[in-house]
Amino acid sequence: NEEWDKNGPANEEKEPQGYDGPPGMDPDGIIESNWEEVVDNFDDMNLKEELLRGECQALILAPTRELAQQIQKVVIALGDFMAAQCHACIGGTNVREDMRKLETGVHVVVGTPGRVYDMITRRALRTSHIKMFVLDEADEMLSRGFKDQIHDVFKMLNSDVQVILLSATMPTDVLDVTKSFMRSPVRILVKKEELTLEGIKQFFVYVEREDWKLETLCDLYDTLSITQAVIFCNTRRKVDWLTENMHKRDFTVSAMHGDMEQRERDVIMRQFRTGSSRVLITTDLLARGIDVQQVSLVINYDLPSNRENYIHR
């Protein structure tokens, strides 16, 4: 058997001539199989009992509670026929309930950094069998206040854990940060000039004064036949202010931001996903990764503070 390290076969043969990209990524390469035996169920694969019956094997971190919950639903759907167990560890929920669920055994844990780290330090989440560590919206995670928490979690994992970073945008400074916990990673990147919003029509309305924005938004609301819309503001205070003023003008809107209780956030998100709420005013809390197919319009009431967030919104 050939020896493997974190980045693939240690005794890997030289890549064929004419290709100078990362090992294993040659688009014209041939992967040879060397199987000798076929099994049709897990019990015949001689897997370790603790892996087969529920020790955590993958840890996924996301920047927001809503994104973590969405990822959990996707993992459960993907692993449905294998009875894969996935639990979301997020702030604002019952700590003891999290601990109880983890102790019964789950294969995949997805969560926000603070609560996941808390579960590890309480020894409710055992890391000894975790094979894969995934950071979703990695540039957001590594450039904000999460960085220290992520390093704390990473230090608790085995040295040979596979690390995967995912994001639609990956600034150079964030790529530099990844060197501290990735060894010779394969990078699959989109050229900056190719990172466009293809197929999405973009318009801007020139408003000379800040206090004219509200009337402009109300005019838009009246004239556009939209399925569902998200309106982004840069601060929680602005979200509350805009929601209050839209309500005064008898527009039906809902609002969501990080100061709200988790239970309230869950209700608002559920109403928006089911379509019972048509217009949602929010901060960049929902700018990344959240997928609501019915949304046909995104309004930047405030321009985002950076190029990346414009693309994510």
CSV table of C-alpha atoms in Angstrom, one decimal:
chain,number,residue,atom,x,y,z
A,1,ASN,CA,0.0,0.0,0.0
A,2,GLU,CA,1.3,3.4,-0.9
A,3,GLU,CA,1.8,5.8,2.0
A,4,TRP,CA,-0.5,8.9,2.1
A,5,ASP,CA,0.1,12.2,3.8
A,6,LYS,CA,-2.3,15.2,4.2
A,7,ASN,CA,-1.9,16.2,0.6
A,8,GLY,CA,-2.1,12.9,-1.3
A,9,PRO,CA,0.3,10.1,-2.0
A,10,ALA,CA,3.7,10.7,-0.5
A,11,ASN,CA,5.5,8.7,-3.1
A,12,GLU,CA,3.6,10.3,-6.0
A,13,GLU,CA,5.0,9.7,-9.5
A,14,LYS,CA,6.1,12.7,-11.5
A,15,GLU,CA,3.3,14.5,-13.4
A,16,PRO,CA,3.2,13.9,-17.2
A,17,GLN,CA,4.9,16.4,-19.4
A,18,GLY,CA,2.9,19.4,-20.7
A,19,TYR,CA,1.0,19.9,-17.5
A,20,ASP,CA,2.5,22.1,-14.7
A,21,GLY,CA,-0.6,22.5,-12.4
A,22,PRO,CA,-1.2,21.1,-9.0
A,23,PRO,CA,-0.7,17.3,-8.6
A,24,GLY,CA,-3.8,15.3,-9.3
A,25,MET,CA,-5.6,18.1,-11.1
A,26,ASP,CA,-4.5,17.4,-14.7
A,27,PRO,CA,-7.7,17.7,-16.7
A,28,ASP,CA,-6.4,15.1,-19.2
A,29,GLY,CA,-5.1,12.7,-16.5
A,30,ILE,CA,-6.2,9.2,-16.1
A,31,ILE,CA,-7.1,7.8,-12.6
A,32,GLU,CA,-6.4,4.1,-12.5
A,33,SER,CA,-8.5,1.9,-10.2
A,34,ASN,CA,-6.9,-0.9,-8.2
A,35,TRP,CA,-10.0,-2.5,-6.6
A,36,GLU,CA,-9.9,-6.1,-5.8
A,37,GLU,CA,-13.1,-6.6,-3.9
A,38,VAL,CA,-16.6,-5.1,-3.9
A,39,VAL,CA,-18.8,-4.8,-0.8
A,40,ASP,CA,-22.4,-3.6,-0.8
A,41,ASN,CA,-22.8,-2.4,2.8
A,42,PHE,CA,-20.8,-0.6,5.4
A,43,ASP,CA,-20.7,-3.5,7.8
A,44,ASP,CA,-18.6,-5.5,5.4
A,45,MET,CA,-16.0,-2.8,5.0
A,46,ASN,CA,-14.1,-3.5,8.2
A,47,LEU,CA,-14.5,0.1,9.3
A,48,LYS,CA,-13.8,1.0,12.9
A,49,GLU,CA,-16.9,0.5,15.1
A,50,GLU,CA,-16.7,4.1,16.4
A,51,LEU,CA,-16.8,5.5,12.9
A,52,LEU,CA,-19.5,3.2,11.7
A,53,ARG,CA,-21.8,3.9,14.7
A,54,GLY,CA,-21.6,7.7,15.1
A,55,GLU,CA,-18.3,9.3,16.0
A,56,CYS,CA,-18.0,12.8,14.4
A,57,GLN,CA,-16.0,12.5,11.2
A,58,ALA,CA,-16.5,16.0,9.6
A,59,LEU,CA,-16.7,19.5,11.1
A,60,ILE,CA,-18.1,22.4,9.1
A,61,LEU,CA,-17.9,26.0,10.4
A,62,ALA,CA,-20.0,28.9,9.0
A,63,PRO,CA,-20.1,32.6,9.9
A,64,THR,CA,-23.8,32.8,10.7
A,65,ARG,CA,-26.4,30.7,12.5
A,66,GLU,CA,-28.8,30.8,9.5
A,67,LEU,CA,-26.1,29.5,7.1
A,68,ALA,CA,-25.1,26.7,9.5
A,69,GLN,CA,-28.8,25.6,9.7
A,70,GLN,CA,-29.0,25.7,5.9
A,71,ILE,CA,-25.9,23.5,5.6
A,72,GLN,CA,-27.3,21.1,8.1
A,73,LYS,CA,-30.4,20.6,6.0
A,74,VAL,CA,-28.3,20.0,2.9
A,75,VAL,CA,-26.0,17.4,4.7
A,76,ILE,CA,-29.1,15.6,6.0
A,77,ALA,CA,-30.6,15.5,2.5
A,78,LEU,CA,-27.3,14.3,0.9
A,79,GLY,CA,-26.9,11.6,3.6
A,80,ASP,CA,-30.5,10.5,3.8
A,81,PHE,CA,-30.0,7.0,2.3
A,82,MET,CA,-26.9,6.4,4.5
A,83,ALA,CA,-28.8,7.5,7.6
A,84,ALA,CA,-26.0,10.1,8.2
A,85,GLN,CA,-26.6,12.1,11.4
A,86,CYS,CA,-25.9,15.9,11.3
A,87,HIS,CA,-26.3,18.4,14.1
A,88,ALA,CA,-26.1,22.2,14.0
A,89,CYS,CA,-24.3,23.7,17.0
A,90,ILE,CA,-25.2,27.4,17.0
A,91,GLY,CA,-25.4,30.2,19.6
A,92,GLY,CA,-28.7,31.3,21.0
A,93,THR,CA,-29.9,27.7,21.5
A,94,ASN,CA,-29.9,25.4,24.5
A,95,VAL,CA,-26.4,24.3,25.5
A,96,ARG,CA,-27.6,21.1,27.3
A,97,GLU,CA,-29.7,20.1,24.3
A,98,ASP,CA,-26.5,20.4,22.1
A,99,MET,CA,-24.5,18.3,24.5
A,100,ARG,CA,-27.2,15.6,24.7
A,101,LYS,CA,-27.5,15.4,20.9
A,102,LEU,CA,-23.7,15.2,20.5
A,103,GLU,CA,-23.4,12.5,23.1
A,104,THR,CA,-25.9,10.3,21.2
A,105,GLY,CA,-23.4,10.4,18.3
A,106,VAL,CA,-23.5,12.4,15.0
A,107,HIS,CA,-21.4,11.9,11.9
A,108,VAL,CA,-21.2,15.6,10.8
A,109,VAL,CA,-21.2,18.7,13.0
A,110,VAL,CA,-21.9,22.1,11.5
A,111,GLY,CA,-22.0,25.2,13.5
A,112,THR,CA,-20.7,28.7,14.3
A,113,PRO,CA,-17.2,29.0,15.8
A,114,GLY,CA,-18.1,30.1,19.3
A,115,ARG,CA,-20.6,27.3,20.1
A,116,VAL,CA,-18.5,24.6,18.4
A,117,TYR,CA,-15.4,25.6,20.5
A,118,ASP,CA,-17.6,25.6,23.6
A,119,MET,CA,-18.8,22.0,22.8
A,120,ILE,CA,-15.2,20.9,22.3
A,121,THR,CA,-14.0,22.4,25.6
A,122,ARG,CA,-16.9,20.8,27.4
A,123,ARG,CA,-15.8,17.5,25.8
A,124,ALA,CA,-19.3,17.0,24.4
A,125,LEU,CA,-17.8,17.1,20.9
A,126,ARG,CA,-14.9,14.7,20.6
A,127,THR,CA,-12.4,15.6,17.9
A,128,SER,CA,-10.2,12.4,17.8
A,129,HIS,CA,-12.0,10.9,14.7
A,130,ILE,CA,-12.6,14.1,12.7
A,131,LYS,CA,-11.1,13.6,9.3
A,132,MET,CA,-12.4,16.7,7.5
A,133,PHE,CA,-12.5,20.4,8.6
A,134,VAL,CA,-14.5,22.8,6.3
A,135,LEU,CA,-14.7,26.5,6.5
A,136,ASP,CA,-17.6,27.9,4.5
A,137,GLU,CA,-17.4,31.6,3.4
A,138,ALA,CA,-13.8,31.2,4.4
A,139,ASP,CA,-12.7,34.8,3.6
A,140,GLU,CA,-15.4,36.1,5.9
A,141,MET,CA,-14.4,33.7,8.6
A,142,LEU,CA,-10.6,34.4,8.4
A,143,SER,CA,-10.8,38.2,8.1
A,144,ARG,CA,-13.3,39.0,10.9
A,145,GLY,CA,-13.4,38.4,14.6
A,146,PHE,CA,-13.7,34.6,14.0
A,147,LYS,CA,-10.0,34.1,13.2
A,148,ASP,CA,-8.8,33.4,16.7
A,149,GLN,CA,-11.7,31.1,17.5
A,150,ILE,CA,-11.0,29.1,14.3
A,151,HIS,CA,-7.4,28.7,15.2
A,152,ASP,CA,-8.5,27.5,18.7
A,153,VAL,CA,-10.8,24.9,17.1
A,154,PHE,CA,-8.1,23.9,14.6
A,155,LYS,CA,-5.6,23.3,17.4
A,156,MET,CA,-8.0,20.7,18.9
A,157,LEU,CA,-8.0,18.6,15.7
A,158,ASN,CA,-5.6,15.8,14.5
A,159,SER,CA,-2.6,17.0,12.6
A,160,ASP,CA,-3.6,15.0,9.5
A,161,VAL,CA,-7.1,16.5,9.2
A,162,GLN,CA,-8.1,17.5,5.7
A,163,VAL,CA,-8.8,21.2,5.5
A,164,ILE,CA,-11.2,22.7,2.9
A,165,LEU,CA,-11.9,26.4,2.4
A,166,LEU,CA,-14.9,27.4,0.4
A,167,SER,CA,-16.0,30.9,-0.8
A,168,ALA,CA,-17.1,32.7,-3.9
A,169,THR,CA,-14.5,35.3,-3.1
A,170,MET,CA,-11.0,34.8,-1.8
A,171,PRO,CA,-8.8,38.0,-1.4
A,172,THR,CA,-5.0,37.6,-1.4
A,173,ASP,CA,-4.6,38.6,2.2
A,174,VAL,CA,-6.9,35.8,3.3
A,175,LEU,CA,-5.1,33.3,1.1
A,176,ASP,CA,-1.9,34.3,3.0
A,177,VAL,CA,-3.6,33.6,6.3
A,178,THR,CA,-4.4,30.1,5.2
A,179,LYS,CA,-0.7,29.2,5.1
A,180,SER,CA,-0.7,28.8,8.9
A,181,PHE,CA,-2.9,25.7,8.7
A,182,MET,CA,-2.7,24.3,5.2
A,183,ARG,CA,0.2,22.5,3.7
A,184,SER,CA,0.7,22.8,-0.1
A,185,PRO,CA,-3.1,22.9,-0.8
A,186,VAL,CA,-4.7,22.5,-4.2
A,187,ARG,CA,-6.2,25.9,-5.1
A,188,ILE,CA,-9.2,26.1,-7.4
A,189,LEU,CA,-9.7,29.8,-8.0
A,190,VAL,CA,-11.7,32.0,-10.3
A,191,LYS,CA,-9.8,34.9,-11.9
A,192,LYS,CA,-10.8,38.2,-10.4
A,193,GLU,CA,-11.9,39.7,-13.7
A,194,GLU,CA,-14.1,36.6,-14.3
A,195,LEU,CA,-15.9,37.0,-10.9
A,196,THR,CA,-19.0,38.7,-12.3
A,197,LEU,CA,-22.7,38.4,-11.7
A,198,GLU,CA,-23.5,36.9,-15.0
A,199,GLY,CA,-27.2,36.8,-15.9
A,200,ILE,CA,-28.1,39.2,-13.1
A,201,LYS,CA,-29.3,42.7,-14.3
A,202,GLN,CA,-27.9,45.5,-12.3
A,203,PHE,CA,-29.3,49.0,-12.0
A,204,PHE,CA,-28.6,52.0,-9.9
A,205,VAL,CA,-30.7,55.0,-8.9
A,206,TYR,CA,-28.9,58.2,-8.4
A,207,VAL,CA,-30.2,59.8,-5.3
A,208,GLU,CA,-28.6,63.1,-4.3
A,209,ARG,CA,-29.4,63.1,-0.6
A,210,GLU,CA,-29.6,60.3,2.0
A,211,ASP,CA,-33.1,61.3,3.2
A,212,TRP,CA,-34.5,60.9,-0.4
A,213,LYS,CA,-33.6,57.2,-0.4
A,214,LEU,CA,-36.8,56.2,1.5
A,215,GLU,CA,-39.2,57.8,-0.9
A,216,THR,CA,-37.3,56.3,-3.8
A,217,LEU,CA,-37.6,52.8,-2.2
A,218,CYS,CA,-41.3,53.3,-1.7
A,219,ASP,CA,-41.7,54.2,-5.4
A,220,LEU,CA,-39.8,51.1,-6.4
A,221,TYR,CA,-41.9,49.0,-4.1
A,222,ASP,CA,-45.1,50.2,-5.8
A,223,THR,CA,-44.0,49.8,-9.4
A,224,LEU,CA,-42.1,46.5,-9.3
A,225,SER,CA,-43.9,43.2,-9.5
A,226,ILE,CA,-41.5,41.1,-7.5
A,227,THR,CA,-41.8,37.5,-6.2
A,228,GLN,CA,-39.6,38.2,-3.1
A,229,ALA,CA,-37.0,40.8,-2.3
A,230,VAL,CA,-34.1,41.3,0.2
A,231,ILE,CA,-33.2,44.9,1.2
A,232,PHE,CA,-29.7,45.2,2.6
A,233,CYS,CA,-28.6,47.9,5.1
A,234,ASN,CA,-25.1,48.3,6.6
A,235,THR,CA,-26.2,48.5,10.3
A,236,ARG,CA,-28.7,47.0,12.6
A,237,ARG,CA,-29.9,50.4,13.6
A,238,LYS,CA,-30.6,51.3,9.9
A,239,VAL,CA,-32.6,48.0,9.5
A,240,ASP,CA,-34.8,48.9,12.5
A,241,TRP,CA,-35.2,52.5,11.2
A,242,LEU,CA,-36.1,51.5,7.7
A,243,THR,CA,-38.5,48.8,8.8
A,244,GLU,CA,-40.3,51.2,11.1
A,245,ASN,CA,-40.6,53.8,8.4
A,246,MET,CA,-41.9,51.3,5.8
A,247,HIS,CA,-44.5,50.1,8.3
A,248,LYS,CA,-45.6,53.7,8.9
A,249,ARG,CA,-46.3,53.9,5.1
A,250,ASP,CA,-48.3,50.6,5.3
A,251,PHE,CA,-45.8,48.5,3.5
A,252,THR,CA,-45.6,44.9,4.7
A,253,VAL,CA,-42.0,44.1,5.4
A,254,SER,CA,-40.1,41.9,7.9
A,255,ALA,CA,-36.7,42.5,9.4
A,256,MET,CA,-33.8,40.4,10.7
A,257,HIS,CA,-30.4,41.2,12.3
A,258,GLY,CA,-28.0,39.8,14.8
A,259,ASP,CA,-29.4,41.6,17.9
A,260,MET,CA,-32.6,39.5,17.7
A,261,GLU,CA,-33.3,36.4,19.7
A,262,GLN,CA,-32.5,33.2,17.9
A,263,ARG,CA,-36.1,32.0,18.2
A,264,GLU,CA,-37.3,35.2,16.5
A,265,ARG,CA,-34.7,34.9,13.8
A,266,ASP,CA,-35.8,31.3,13.1
A,267,VAL,CA,-39.5,32.4,12.7
A,268,ILE,CA,-38.6,35.2,10.3
A,269,MET,CA,-36.4,33.0,8.2
A,270,ARG,CA,-39.1,30.3,8.0
A,271,GLN,CA,-41.7,32.9,7.0
A,272,PHE,CA,-39.4,34.2,4.3
A,273,ARG,CA,-38.5,30.8,2.9
A,274,THR,CA,-42.1,29.7,2.7
A,275,GLY,CA,-43.1,32.9,1.0
A,276,SER,CA,-45.5,34.2,3.7
A,277,SER,CA,-43.2,37.2,4.1
A,278,ARG,CA,-42.3,38.8,0.8
A,279,VAL,CA,-39.8,41.6,1.6
A,280,LEU,CA,-37.0,41.1,4.2
A,281,ILE,CA,-34.8,44.0,5.4
A,282,THR,CA,-31.5,42.8,6.8
A,283,THR,CA,-27.8,43.3,7.4
A,284,ASP,CA,-24.9,41.4,5.8
A,285,LEU,CA,-26.0,38.6,8.2
A,286,LEU,CA,-27.8,37.1,5.2
A,287,ALA,CA,-25.4,38.3,2.5
A,288,ARG,CA,-23.4,35.0,2.4
A,289,GLY,CA,-24.5,31.6,1.4
A,290,ILE,CA,-28.2,31.9,2.1
A,291,ASP,CA,-30.2,30.4,-0.7
A,292,VAL,CA,-33.9,31.4,-1.2
A,293,GLN,CA,-34.8,30.5,-4.8
A,294,GLN,CA,-37.9,32.8,-5.0
A,295,VAL,CA,-35.9,36.0,-4.4
A,296,SER,CA,-36.0,38.0,-7.7
A,297,LEU,CA,-34.7,41.4,-6.4
A,298,VAL,CA,-31.9,42.5,-4.2
A,299,ILE,CA,-31.8,46.2,-3.1
A,300,ASN,CA,-28.7,47.7,-1.6
A,301,TYR,CA,-30.3,50.5,0.5
A,302,ASP,CA,-26.7,51.1,1.6
A,303,LEU,CA,-23.8,50.3,-0.6
A,304,PRO,CA,-21.7,47.4,0.9
A,305,SER,CA,-18.4,48.3,2.4
A,306,ASN,CA,-16.4,46.1,0.0
A,307,ARG,CA,-16.5,44.6,-3.4
A,308,GLU,CA,-16.8,41.0,-2.1
A,309,ASN,CA,-20.0,41.7,-0.2
A,310,TYR,CA,-21.6,43.3,-3.3
A,311,ILE,CA,-21.0,40.0,-5.1
A,312,HIS,CA,-22.3,37.9,-2.2
A,313,ARG,CA,-25.4,40.0,-1.7
